[in-house]
Coordinates of C-alpha atoms in Angstrom, one line a residue:
M1 CA 25.2 -6.1 21.8
S2 CA 26.1 -9.7 22.8
A3 CA 28.5 -11.4 21.5
S4 CA 26.2 -14.0 19.9
T5 CA 23.7 -11.5 18.2
S6 CA 26.2 -9.9 16.8
L7 CA 27.6 -13.1 15.8
E8 CA 24.0 -13.5 13.8
L9 CA 23.8 -10.1 12.7
S10 CA 27.3 -10.4 10.8
S11 CA 25.4 -14.0 10.1
K12 CA 22.7 -12.4 8.5
L13 CA 24.3 -9.3 7.0
F14 CA 27.5 -11.5 4.9
V15 CA 24.5 -12.3 1.6
P16 CA 25.9 -13.0 -2.3
R17 CA 22.9 -11.2 -3.5
E18 CA 22.9 -7.4 -3.0
R19 CA 21.1 -5.6 -1.4
W20 CA 20.7 -2.4 -0.5
G21 CA 17.7 -3.2 2.3
W22 CA 14.1 -3.6 3.0
E23 CA 11.3 -2.9 2.0
Y24 CA 7.9 -3.6 3.5
V25 CA 4.7 -5.7 2.2
A26 CA 2.4 -6.5 3.9
P27 CA 0.2 -10.1 3.9
A28 CA -1.9 -10.2 1.2
P29 CA -5.5 -10.5 3.3
I30 CA -7.0 -13.6 4.8
S31 CA -9.2 -14.6 1.3
A32 CA -12.6 -16.1 1.9
G33 CA -11.7 -19.3 0.0
P34 CA -13.1 -20.6 -3.1
D35 CA -17.0 -22.5 -2.0
A36 CA -17.4 -19.1 0.2
N37 CA -20.5 -17.7 -2.4
N38 CA -21.3 -21.9 -3.1
R39 CA -22.7 -22.3 0.4
P40 CA -25.3 -25.6 0.2
V41 CA -28.5 -23.9 1.1
W42 CA -31.5 -25.8 2.3
Y43 CA -34.7 -25.4 0.4
E44 CA -37.8 -26.7 1.6
P45 CA -39.7 -29.3 -0.3
P46 CA -43.4 -29.1 -2.2
Q47 CA -45.4 -30.3 0.3
P48 CA -47.3 -32.7 -1.7
D49 CA -51.2 -32.1 -3.4
V50 CA -54.2 -33.8 -1.8
S51 CA -56.4 -30.8 -2.1
G52 CA -58.1 -33.2 -4.4
W53 CA -58.6 -36.3 -2.3
L54 CA -59.5 -33.8 0.9
Q55 CA -62.4 -32.7 -1.0
Q56 CA -63.5 -36.1 -2.0
L57 CA -63.3 -37.1 1.7
Q58 CA -65.5 -34.3 2.5
A59 CA -67.8 -35.4 0.0
N60 CA -68.0 -38.9 0.5
K61 CA -68.9 -38.0 4.8
A62 CA -71.7 -36.1 3.4
V63 CA -73.1 -39.0 2.0
V64 CA -72.0 -41.2 4.1
P65 CA -75.2 -41.8 6.6
K66 CA -77.8 -41.9 3.6
R67 CA -75.3 -45.0 1.6
L68 CA -75.2 -46.3 6.1
G69 CA -78.9 -46.1 6.3
I70 CA -79.8 -47.5 2.6
A71 CA -77.1 -50.5 3.5
L72 CA -79.1 -51.2 6.9
V73 CA -82.5 -50.9 5.5
V74 CA -81.1 -53.1 2.7
S75 CA -79.5 -55.7 5.7
V76 CA -82.9 -55.8 7.8
V77 CA -84.4 -57.3 4.1
G78 CA -81.6 -59.5 4.0
L79 CA -82.4 -61.0 7.4
A80 CA -86.0 -61.2 6.4
I81 CA -85.3 -62.9 3.8
H82 CA -81.9 -64.8 5.2
P83 CA -79.6 -64.7 8.1
A84 CA -76.7 -65.3 6.4
L85 CA -77.6 -62.5 3.5
G86 CA -78.3 -60.0 6.0
L87 CA -74.9 -60.3 7.5
V88 CA -73.5 -60.2 4.1
L89 CA -75.7 -57.2 3.2
L90 CA -74.2 -55.7 6.2
G91 CA -70.9 -56.1 5.9
A92 CA -71.5 -54.5 2.0
G93 CA -72.7 -51.5 3.2
A94 CA -70.5 -51.0 6.0
F95 CA -67.7 -51.9 3.5
F96 CA -68.8 -49.7 0.8
G97 CA -70.9 -47.4 2.7
Y98 CA -67.7 -46.2 5.2
I99 CA -64.5 -47.9 5.3
Q100 CA -64.3 -47.8 1.4
P101 CA -65.1 -44.4 1.1
I102 CA -63.6 -42.8 4.7
V103 CA -61.0 -45.3 6.4
L104 CA -59.2 -46.2 3.1
L105 CA -58.7 -42.8 1.3
N106 CA -57.7 -41.1 4.5
K107 CA -55.3 -43.7 4.8
K108 CA -54.3 -43.2 1.6
I109 CA -53.8 -38.8 2.3
K110 CA -51.7 -40.0 5.3
D111 CA -49.4 -42.4 3.2
I112 CA -48.9 -39.5 1.1
W113 CA -48.2 -37.6 4.0
E114 CA -45.5 -39.7 5.4
G115 CA -43.9 -40.6 1.8
A116 CA -43.5 -36.9 1.9
R117 CA -41.5 -36.6 4.8
L118 CA -39.9 -39.5 4.9
E119 CA -38.3 -38.0 1.2
R120 CA -38.1 -34.6 3.3
E121 CA -35.7 -36.4 5.9
A122 CA -34.0 -37.7 3.5
A123 CA -33.1 -34.7 1.1
Y124 CA -32.6 -33.0 4.6
A125 CA -30.1 -35.6 5.2
N126 CA -28.0 -35.3 2.1
Y127 CA -28.1 -31.8 2.4
A128 CA -26.8 -31.6 5.7
A129 CA -24.4 -34.4 4.6
V130 CA -22.9 -32.0 2.2
H131 CA -23.0 -28.6 4.0
A132 CA -21.0 -30.1 6.6
Q133 CA -18.3 -31.2 4.1
W134 CA -18.3 -27.8 3.6
E135 CA -17.7 -25.9 6.5
A136 CA -15.0 -28.7 6.7
R137 CA -13.5 -27.1 3.5
M138 CA -14.0 -24.1 4.6
G139 CA -12.8 -24.3 8.2
A140 CA -9.2 -26.2 6.7
H141 CA -8.8 -23.2 4.3
R142 CA -9.6 -20.6 6.9
Q143 CA -7.1 -22.7 9.0
A144 CA -4.9 -22.8 6.5
E145 CA -5.2 -18.6 5.4
Q146 CA -4.6 -17.4 8.7
L147 CA -1.8 -19.9 9.6
R148 CA -0.5 -18.0 6.0
H149 CA -1.2 -14.5 7.1
A150 CA 0.3 -15.1 10.6
T151 CA 4.2 -16.2 9.7
A152 CA 4.2 -14.6 5.5
N153 CA 7.9 -12.9 5.0
L154 CA 7.4 -9.2 5.9
W155 CA 10.4 -8.0 4.8
Y156 CA 11.5 -8.3 1.6
P157 CA 15.6 -7.7 0.8
I158 CA 15.9 -4.8 -2.3
S159 CA 18.1 -4.9 -5.3
L160 CA 18.0 -3.5 -8.5
R161 CA 17.0 -4.4 -11.6
S162 CA 17.9 -2.3 -13.9
G163 CA 21.4 -2.7 -12.6
P164 CA 22.9 0.8 -13.3
S165 CA 26.5 1.7 -13.5
R166 CA 26.1 4.6 -10.8
I167 CA 23.3 5.2 -7.9
D168 CA 23.2 8.5 -6.4
V169 CA 22.2 8.6 -2.7
F170 CA 20.5 12.4 -2.3
G171 CA 19.3 13.5 1.3
G172 CA 20.6 11.5 5.2
T173 CA 21.6 11.9 7.6
A174 CA 25.3 10.3 8.8
A175 CA 23.9 7.5 10.8
G176 CA 21.1 7.1 7.7
W177 CA 24.5 6.7 5.1
A178 CA 26.4 4.4 8.0
S179 CA 23.4 2.0 7.7
L180 CA 23.1 2.5 4.1
L181 CA 26.8 1.2 3.8
A182 CA 26.8 -1.4 6.1
T183 CA 23.4 -3.0 4.8
L184 CA 25.0 -2.5 0.7
G185 CA 28.7 -3.3 2.1
T186 CA 27.9 -6.6 3.4
S187 CA 26.4 -8.1 0.5
L188 CA 28.7 -6.6 -1.9
L189 CA 31.7 -7.8 -0.4
G190 CA 31.6 -11.5 -1.4
G191 CA 31.7 -10.7 -4.6
G192 CA 34.2 -8.4 -4.8
G193 CA 36.0 -5.5 -3.5
M194 CA 34.6 -1.6 -2.0
T195 CA 36.6 1.1 -1.8
V196 CA 34.8 3.7 0.2
V197 CA 36.2 7.5 -0.2
D198 CA 34.4 9.8 2.2
F199 CA 34.8 13.6 2.6
T200 CA 31.9 13.3 5.5
E201 CA 34.0 13.5 8.2
R202 CA 31.6 11.3 10.0
H203 CA 32.8 8.3 9.5
V204 CA 30.3 7.0 7.7
A205 CA 31.9 3.9 6.9
G206 CA 32.9 2.7 10.5
G207 CA 30.0 0.4 10.8
L208 CA 30.7 -1.5 7.9
A209 CA 34.7 -1.7 8.7
A210 CA 33.8 -3.6 12.0
L211 CA 31.4 -6.0 10.3
A212 CA 34.3 -6.7 7.8
A213 CA 36.3 -7.0 10.4
G214 CA 34.5 -8.8 12.3
R215 CA 33.9 -11.3 9.4
G216 CA 38.2 -11.8 8.7
L217 CA 38.0 -9.8 5.7
R218 CA 40.9 -7.6 4.3
T219 CA 40.0 -3.9 5.8
S220 CA 42.6 -1.3 5.3
H221 CA 41.5 2.8 6.7
V222 CA 43.8 5.1 5.3
S223 CA 43.2 8.5 7.0
L224 CA 44.5 11.9 5.3
P225 CA 46.2 14.4 5.9
G226 CA 48.2 11.1 8.0
D227 CA 51.4 11.5 10.0
Q228 CA 53.3 9.6 7.0
G229 CA 52.6 12.2 4.5
L230 CA 49.6 13.1 1.9
G231 CA 50.7 9.9 -0.6
L232 CA 48.2 11.7 -3.5
L233 CA 51.3 12.3 -6.3
P234 CA 51.4 9.1 -7.8
D235 CA 54.4 7.9 -9.6
L236 CA 53.2 9.4 -13.6
P237 CA 54.9 11.3 -15.7
S238 CA 55.0 15.0 -15.1
E239 CA 52.4 15.9 -18.2
E240 CA 50.2 13.4 -17.0
L241 CA 50.4 14.7 -13.2
A242 CA 50.0 18.2 -14.3
E243 CA 47.3 17.6 -15.7
L244 CA 46.1 16.1 -12.4
L245 CA 46.9 18.7 -10.6
S246 CA 45.5 21.7 -12.6
A247 CA 42.3 19.8 -12.6
A248 CA 41.8 19.9 -9.3
V249 CA 42.5 23.9 -9.3
H250 CA 40.0 24.3 -11.9
T251 CA 37.5 22.5 -9.8
M252 CA 37.4 26.0 -7.1
R253 CA 36.9 28.1 -9.3
P254 CA 33.5 28.6 -11.2
Q255 CA 32.1 26.8 -14.3
G256 CA 32.8 28.0 -17.1
D257 CA 34.9 31.2 -15.8
N258 CA 38.2 31.1 -17.6
A259 CA 37.8 28.1 -18.5
D260 CA 41.5 28.4 -20.7
L261 CA 43.5 29.0 -16.7
R262 CA 43.9 25.1 -16.6
A263 CA 45.3 24.7 -19.7
L264 CA 47.6 27.5 -18.3
D265 CA 47.6 25.7 -15.2
A266 CA 48.5 22.8 -16.7
E267 CA 51.7 23.9 -18.7
L268 CA 52.9 26.0 -16.1
L269 CA 52.7 22.6 -13.3
D270 CA 54.1 20.8 -16.3
T271 CA 57.2 23.1 -16.5
V272 CA 58.0 22.4 -12.7
L273 CA 57.8 18.7 -12.7
R274 CA 60.0 18.4 -15.8
G275 CA 62.3 20.4 -13.8
L276 CA 62.5 18.0 -10.7
S277 CA 65.1 14.6 -10.7
G278 CA 63.1 13.6 -7.3
P279 CA 59.8 12.0 -6.4
P280 CA 57.6 15.4 -6.5
T281 CA 55.8 16.4 -3.9
F282 CA 53.6 19.1 -2.7
R283 CA 56.6 20.5 -1.0
R284 CA 58.8 20.1 -3.3
V285 CA 56.2 21.7 -6.0
V286 CA 55.6 24.9 -4.3
A287 CA 59.2 24.8 -4.2
G288 CA 59.6 24.9 -8.1
L289 CA 56.7 27.6 -8.8
E290 CA 58.5 30.0 -5.8
V291 CA 61.7 29.9 -8.0
L292 CA 59.7 30.4 -11.3
R293 CA 58.0 33.6 -9.4
R294 CA 61.4 34.4 -8.1
V295 CA 60.6 34.0 -4.8
H296 CA 62.3 30.9 -3.6
E297 CA 64.8 30.6 -0.8
L298 CA 67.5 28.8 -0.8
D299 CA 66.9 28.3 3.2
G300 CA 66.0 24.6 4.0
S301 CA 64.9 24.3 0.6
P302 CA 63.3 20.9 -0.9
L303 CA 65.1 21.7 -3.7
T304 CA 68.4 20.4 -5.4
T305 CA 70.7 22.4 -6.7
A306 CA 70.3 21.3 -10.1
E307 CA 66.2 20.9 -9.5
V308 CA 66.8 24.8 -9.0
T309 CA 69.3 25.2 -11.6
T310 CA 66.5 23.8 -13.8
L311 CA 64.1 25.7 -13.0
T312 CA 65.3 29.0 -13.1
R313 CA 66.4 28.4 -16.7
A314 CA 62.4 28.0 -17.5
V315 CA 61.3 31.1 -15.7
D316 CA 62.0 33.4 -19.0
V317 CA 60.1 30.1 -20.4
V318 CA 57.4 31.1 -18.5
G319 CA 57.2 34.8 -18.8
Q320 CA 56.9 37.3 -16.8
G321 CA 53.3 38.6 -17.8
D322 CA 50.9 39.1 -15.8
R323 CA 48.8 36.9 -16.1
A324 CA 51.2 34.1 -15.6
Q325 CA 52.0 36.0 -12.4
Q326 CA 49.0 35.6 -11.3
E327 CA 48.4 31.9 -11.9
L328 CA 51.5 31.0 -9.8
R329 CA 50.6 32.6 -6.9
F330 CA 47.6 31.4 -7.1
L331 CA 48.5 27.9 -7.4
T332 CA 51.5 28.4 -5.0
S333 CA 49.5 29.9 -2.4
T334 CA 46.4 26.2 -3.6
L335 CA 49.4 23.9 -3.5
A336 CA 50.6 24.8 0.1
L337 CA 47.4 23.6 1.9
L338 CA 49.0 20.4 1.8
A339 CA 52.2 21.4 1.3
T340 CA 52.1 22.1 5.2
E341 CA 51.0 18.7 5.6
E342 CA 54.0 16.8 4.1
P343 CA 56.7 16.8 6.8
E344 CA 59.9 17.0 5.7
G345 CA 62.6 14.9 4.0
P346 CA 61.3 11.4 2.1
Q347 CA 57.8 10.0 2.7
S348 CA 56.8 6.7 3.0
G349 CA 53.1 7.6 2.8
R350 CA 51.8 5.7 -0.5
F351 CA 48.6 3.9 -0.5
D352 CA 46.5 2.1 -3.0
L353 CA 43.2 3.2 -3.4
W354 CA 41.5 -0.3 -4.7
A355 CA 41.1 -2.9 -2.2
V356 CA 40.8 -6.6 -4.3
G357 CA 38.2 -8.5 -2.5
G358 CA 38.4 -7.1 0.3
L359 CA 37.4 -3.0 1.8
S360 CA 39.5 0.0 1.5
I361 CA 38.4 3.2 3.1
V362 CA 40.5 6.7 2.7
S363 CA 39.5 9.7 4.2
T364 CA 39.4 13.1 5.0
T365 CA 39.6 15.5 7.5
H366 CA 41.3 19.2 8.6
R367 CA 40.0 21.8 11.1
Q368 CA 41.0 24.1 8.0
R369 CA 37.5 24.1 5.5
R370 CA 40.2 25.7 2.3
R371 CA 42.9 23.0 3.1
K372 CA 40.0 20.5 3.3
D373 CA 38.4 21.6 0.3
F374 CA 41.7 21.0 -1.8
L375 CA 42.4 18.1 -0.3
D376 CA 39.2 16.5 -0.8
R377 CA 39.7 17.6 -4.5
V378 CA 42.6 16.3 -5.3
L379 CA 42.0 13.0 -3.7
F380 CA 39.4 12.8 -6.3
Q381 CA 41.1 13.6 -9.1
R382 CA 43.4 11.2 -7.5
L383 CA 40.9 8.8 -7.7
L384 CA 39.7 9.1 -11.4
H385 CA 43.4 9.5 -12.7
G386 CA 43.5 5.4 -10.9
V387 CA 40.2 4.9 -12.6
R388 CA 40.7 5.7 -15.9
D389 CA 44.9 3.9 -16.0
G390 CA 42.5 1.0 -14.4
E391 CA 43.9 0.2 -10.8
A392 CA 40.2 -0.8 -10.3
S393 CA 39.5 -4.0 -11.0
Q394 CA 36.8 -5.6 -12.3
N395 CA 33.4 -5.5 -10.5
T396 CA 34.9 -2.9 -8.0
T397 CA 32.1 -1.3 -6.2
L398 CA 33.2 2.4 -5.8
V399 CA 31.5 5.2 -3.2
V400 CA 32.4 8.4 -2.7
A401 CA 30.5 10.0 0.1
G402 CA 30.1 13.9 0.4
V403 CA 31.0 15.0 -3.0
D404 CA 28.5 18.1 -3.2
H405 CA 31.7 20.2 -3.6
I406 CA 33.0 18.3 -6.1
G407 CA 31.1 19.2 -9.1
L408 CA 28.5 18.2 -11.8
V409 CA 31.4 18.2 -14.3
S410 CA 33.9 16.2 -12.1
L411 CA 30.8 13.9 -11.1
E412 CA 29.9 12.9 -14.8
E413 CA 33.6 12.8 -15.6
L414 CA 33.9 9.6 -13.6
A415 CA 30.5 8.3 -13.6
Q416 CA 31.6 7.7 -17.8
E417 CA 35.6 6.6 -16.5
C418 CA 33.9 4.1 -14.0
R419 CA 31.2 2.8 -16.8
R420 CA 34.1 1.8 -18.7
A421 CA 36.6 0.0 -16.3
D422 CA 32.7 -1.8 -15.5
V423 CA 33.1 0.3 -11.9
R424 CA 30.3 0.3 -10.5
L425 CA 29.9 3.6 -8.4
I426 CA 27.9 5.2 -5.5
L427 CA 27.8 9.4 -5.4
L428 CA 26.3 10.6 -1.5
L429 CA 25.3 13.7 -1.6
D430 CA 23.2 16.0 1.3
R431 CA 21.7 17.7 -0.7
L432 CA 19.3 18.3 -3.9
R433 CA 20.0 21.4 -5.3
G434 CA 21.6 23.3 -7.8
D435 CA 24.0 20.9 -10.8
A436 CA 22.9 17.9 -8.5
Q437 CA 19.8 18.1 -9.6
Q438 CA 20.6 17.3 -13.6
L439 CA 22.1 13.6 -12.3
L440 CA 18.1 12.3 -11.1
G441 CA 16.9 9.9 -13.8
S442 CA 20.4 10.3 -15.8
S443 CA 21.9 7.7 -18.2
D444 CA 22.6 3.9 -16.4
S445 CA 21.9 5.5 -12.6
A446 CA 18.8 4.8 -9.9
A447 CA 19.2 6.9 -7.5
V448 CA 17.8 6.7 -3.6
L449 CA 16.1 9.3 -1.3
M450 CA 16.7 9.6 2.0
Q451 CA 15.8 12.5 4.3
L452 CA 16.0 15.8 3.4
G453 CA 15.0 18.4 5.1
N454 CA 14.9 21.3 3.4
A455 CA 11.8 22.1 1.7
Q456 CA 13.0 22.3 -2.2
D457 CA 15.3 19.5 -2.0
A458 CA 12.5 17.6 -0.7
S459 CA 10.0 19.5 -3.4
A460 CA 12.4 17.9 -6.4
A461 CA 12.7 14.7 -5.1
A462 CA 8.5 14.7 -5.0
E463 CA 8.8 16.3 -8.8
F464 CA 11.5 13.4 -9.2
I465 CA 10.0 10.7 -8.3
G466 CA 6.6 11.7 -10.1
K467 CA 2.8 12.4 -9.8
G468 CA -0.5 10.1 -10.1
H469 CA -3.8 9.9 -10.0
K470 CA -5.8 9.4 -7.4
M471 CA -9.1 9.3 -5.7
V472 CA -9.0 11.6 -3.7
L473 CA -11.7 13.4 -0.8
S474 CA -13.1 17.2 -2.8
Q475 CA -15.5 18.4 -1.5
V476 CA -17.9 17.8 2.4
T477 CA -21.3 19.3 2.1
R478 CA -23.9 18.8 5.4
Q479 CA -27.5 20.9 4.4
V480 CA -29.6 21.7 7.5
G481 CA -33.4 22.8 7.1
A482 CA -36.3 23.1 9.1
T483 CA -40.5 23.5 8.7
F484 CA -42.6 25.6 10.8
T485 CA -46.4 25.5 9.8
E486 CA -49.7 26.8 11.6
G487 CA -53.1 26.7 10.4
S488 CA -57.0 26.7 11.7
S489 CA -60.2 26.0 10.0
R490 CA -63.8 26.9 11.2
S491 CA -66.8 24.8 9.9
E492 CA -70.5 24.8 10.4
G493 CA -73.3 23.1 9.2
G494 CA -77.2 22.1 10.0
N495 CA -79.7 19.9 9.3
E496 CA -83.8 19.8 9.1
G497 CA -86.4 17.0 7.9
Y498 CA -89.6 16.4 8.2
S499 CA -91.4 13.5 7.6
S500 CA -95.1 11.6 8.2
T501 CA -96.5 8.3 8.0
E502 CA -101.3 7.3 7.5
G503 CA -102.6 4.3 7.5
T504 CA -105.6 1.9 8.0
T505 CA -106.4 -1.7 9.1
V506 CA -109.5 -3.4 8.3
S507 CA -109.9 -7.8 9.9
T508 CA -112.5 -9.4 9.1
S509 CA -113.3 -12.7 11.3
S510 CA -115.9 -15.4 11.4
S511 CA -115.9 -19.8 13.3
T512 CA -118.6 -22.6 12.8
T513 CA -119.8 -25.2 15.7
R514 CA -120.9 -27.9 14.9
G515 CA -121.3 -30.8 17.5
S516 CA -124.1 -33.8 18.4
S517 CA -124.8 -35.3 22.1
D518 CA -126.7 -38.7 22.6
T519 CA -128.1 -39.3 26.2
D520 CA -130.8 -41.9 26.9
F521 CA -130.6 -43.0 23.4
K522 CA -131.4 -39.6 22.5
T523 CA -129.5 -38.0 19.8
T524 CA -128.7 -33.7 19.9
W525 CA -127.3 -32.0 17.1
S526 CA -126.5 -28.2 17.6
R527 CA -124.3 -25.4 15.4
S528 CA -123.1 -22.1 16.4
S529 CA -122.2 -19.3 14.5
T530 CA -119.9 -15.8 15.2
R531 CA -118.6 -13.2 12.9
G532 CA -116.5 -10.0 13.1
H533 CA -115.1 -7.3 12.2
S534 CA -112.7 -4.3 12.7
T535 CA -111.4 -1.3 11.1
S536 CA -108.1 0.6 12.3
R537 CA -106.9 4.4 11.1
Q538 CA -103.0 5.0 12.6
E539 CA -101.6 8.7 11.6
S540 CA -98.1 9.4 12.3
F541 CA -95.7 12.9 11.7
T542 CA -92.4 13.4 12.6
E543 CA -89.7 16.8 12.1
S544 CA -86.5 16.6 13.2
R545 CA -83.7 19.4 13.0
S546 CA -80.0 19.3 13.6
K547 CA -77.0 21.7 13.7
T548 CA -73.3 21.6 13.7
W549 CA -70.0 22.7 14.0
Q550 CA -66.1 22.2 13.8
D551 CA -63.4 24.0 14.9
T552 CA -60.0 22.4 13.6
A553 CA -56.5 24.4 14.5
N554 CA -53.5 22.9 13.3
V555 CA -49.4 22.5 14.0
S556 CA -46.4 21.0 12.4
R557 CA -42.6 21.3 12.9
A558 CA -40.2 19.3 10.4
A559 CA -36.4 19.3 10.6
S560 CA -33.7 17.5 8.2
S561 CA -30.5 17.6 7.7
T562 CA -28.2 16.3 4.8
D563 CA -24.3 15.1 4.3
G564 CA -22.4 13.6 1.8
T565 CA -18.7 13.2 0.5
T566 CA -17.0 14.2 -2.5
E567 CA -14.6 12.9 -4.5
A568 CA -12.7 13.9 -7.2
R569 CA -9.7 12.2 -9.2
S570 CA -6.4 14.2 -8.8
Y571 CA -3.2 14.4 -9.8
E572 CA -0.5 14.5 -7.4
F573 CA 2.4 13.7 -5.5
A574 CA 3.1 9.9 -5.3
V575 CA 5.0 11.0 -2.3
E576 CA 4.7 14.4 -0.7
P577 CA 7.3 16.7 -0.6
T578 CA 6.6 16.6 3.2
T579 CA 7.0 13.4 3.4
I580 CA 10.5 13.3 2.3
Q581 CA 11.0 15.8 4.5
S582 CA 10.0 13.8 7.5
L583 CA 11.5 10.4 6.8
P584 CA 13.4 8.1 9.1
P585 CA 17.3 8.4 9.2
T586 CA 17.2 4.8 7.7
A587 CA 14.3 4.7 5.6
F588 CA 14.8 5.9 1.5
V589 CA 12.9 6.0 -2.1
L590 CA 14.5 3.6 -4.6
V591 CA 13.5 5.1 -8.3
E592 CA 15.1 3.2 -11.1
T593 CA 14.0 2.2 -14.8
P594 CA 14.4 -1.8 -15.2
A595 CA 12.8 -3.6 -18.3
G596 CA 9.6 -3.0 -17.0
G597 CA 8.7 0.1 -16.3
R598 CA 9.6 2.6 -13.6
R599 CA 9.9 1.2 -9.7
V600 CA 9.6 3.6 -7.1
V601 CA 9.8 1.1 -3.7
L602 CA 9.8 2.8 -0.1
G603 CA 12.6 0.5 2.0
D604 CA 14.1 1.1 4.9
C605 CA 18.5 0.4 5.2
N606 CA 18.3 -1.0 9.1
P607 CA 20.7 -3.6 9.4
G608 CA 18.8 -4.9 12.7
V609 CA 15.8 -5.2 10.6
C610 CA 17.3 -9.0 9.5
L611 CA 17.4 -9.5 13.0
L612 CA 13.6 -9.4 12.6
D613 CA 10.9 -12.3 12.5
R614 CA 9.3 -13.4 9.5
V615 CA 12.0 -11.6 6.9
A616 CA 12.4 -13.0 3.0
L617 CA 15.8 -14.0 1.8
Q618 CA 14.5 -13.4 -2.0
P619 CA 13.2 -10.1 -3.2
A620 CA 9.1 -9.9 -3.7
L621 CA 7.9 -10.8 -6.7
V622 CA 6.4 -7.7 -7.8

């Protein structure tokens, strides 16, 4: 990563508001606009009704010849009387016979159509103007929506709305925890100190430490065991220190197993601590326990002669019973795990767990698992005692990573003390199993669920996230059918008919011719007459026969196919267990219960998200 990129990353990560990561919120789709359903529509105006005038015109055309004929006759008569009168009558006949009923009426019809055309053009011009304004509004809205959609923020910071005093992080990888602490820590360091106790041996706070140091914040890192000693035993009265060590030892036992042994452990340790005149160390406490067991060797002893004498006097007080001796042996072997890590002589390895306005990291590591486990438990009790005694200032955030082995009782006790001291507690657990499931949803807490590869852990997480009703595809059906039909028919028929026609025709004719001729002044008259009669008879006979037959064959084939889907209302996981198992390393599901109701958010804590485009500075208003 270049220097400029690192500087930009640091400047964007350190914000004054709590931020656990970012959630992706897709921008609202491009809307059609408020006027999308109000598009102007052109309706053709009704055509003028001139049917009556057209009928009148046709009727007038039918009588025009008659009128013009009358007018012509009248005009001729008028001309006979006087030429001027004839011309006047001819003009009047032409006007009333043709111009008024034909020409003027036709012009009136044309004027009606022209007026309707002008009105339509005016209405269409008005529609075009309104439509252009609508198109302009829609274009402006579309352009604004496209700009909004292209520039809208996609990533919004996630913060807790319920303000819980404890946040439990379940699952995840080392890279995921490192990203979560880097994203969260950079947003909290500006408002108070942060202490990270790392039991994971995976340096989950290394990225946060580098960012804080680059920002100029005070950063300290203590790795236990160190060369200068453990520095875990504070300057406390013997009774309180005995309680601290006995609590650490007791957490190694199964819960509910010999609860009275814790009181015996505290009594034995208090006896040893009272007998020590100098500062207590694990080497000196183990040596004191050996004195009570009467197995201590004086050569090379870290105890003074006076301390040995004092402890020897307490042997009879402790008693030599089997139970006391067994517990002394157990305490000696357990505390010796850390005694071997302390250098001989005075120790200067005291350290401050709490950072004021800065970052303090305390981590433990060791190749011997039993020694590492007891070291974690002692450090945890030391942390608990510091919170109880008010060593942590208000607005301090305490992060304890890898606390699966500490035990539910100790975790709840630490949560209670942090709540009293106004210290925010963040617990990081690898698994969601056993007693850890009882932390989910407890009072004044929120849960962050990261990748959980184990199927049972993922199922428990999915159960906690909850279920909801949804419509899911429940059935897919397909019906296929075929129909085949074949048939034949035969029909025969016949027809036979007879007809006859008979008729008689009678006709009679006569003619007479008369004439005269004049020749040589002599007139001759002539007359001839002719008569005729005819009779005819007709008779016809017709016979017809017909026969018909028909053969019919029919074949039909039909195929059908029907596809159908059915959706049903189902009550299922809001987030499936397989989804939790396959979450990316930096993805998480945040579950909290603010005043408005239960809230489930899917987010990503990768610090590099802040370098992307379209990242909001304020949480989404949902």
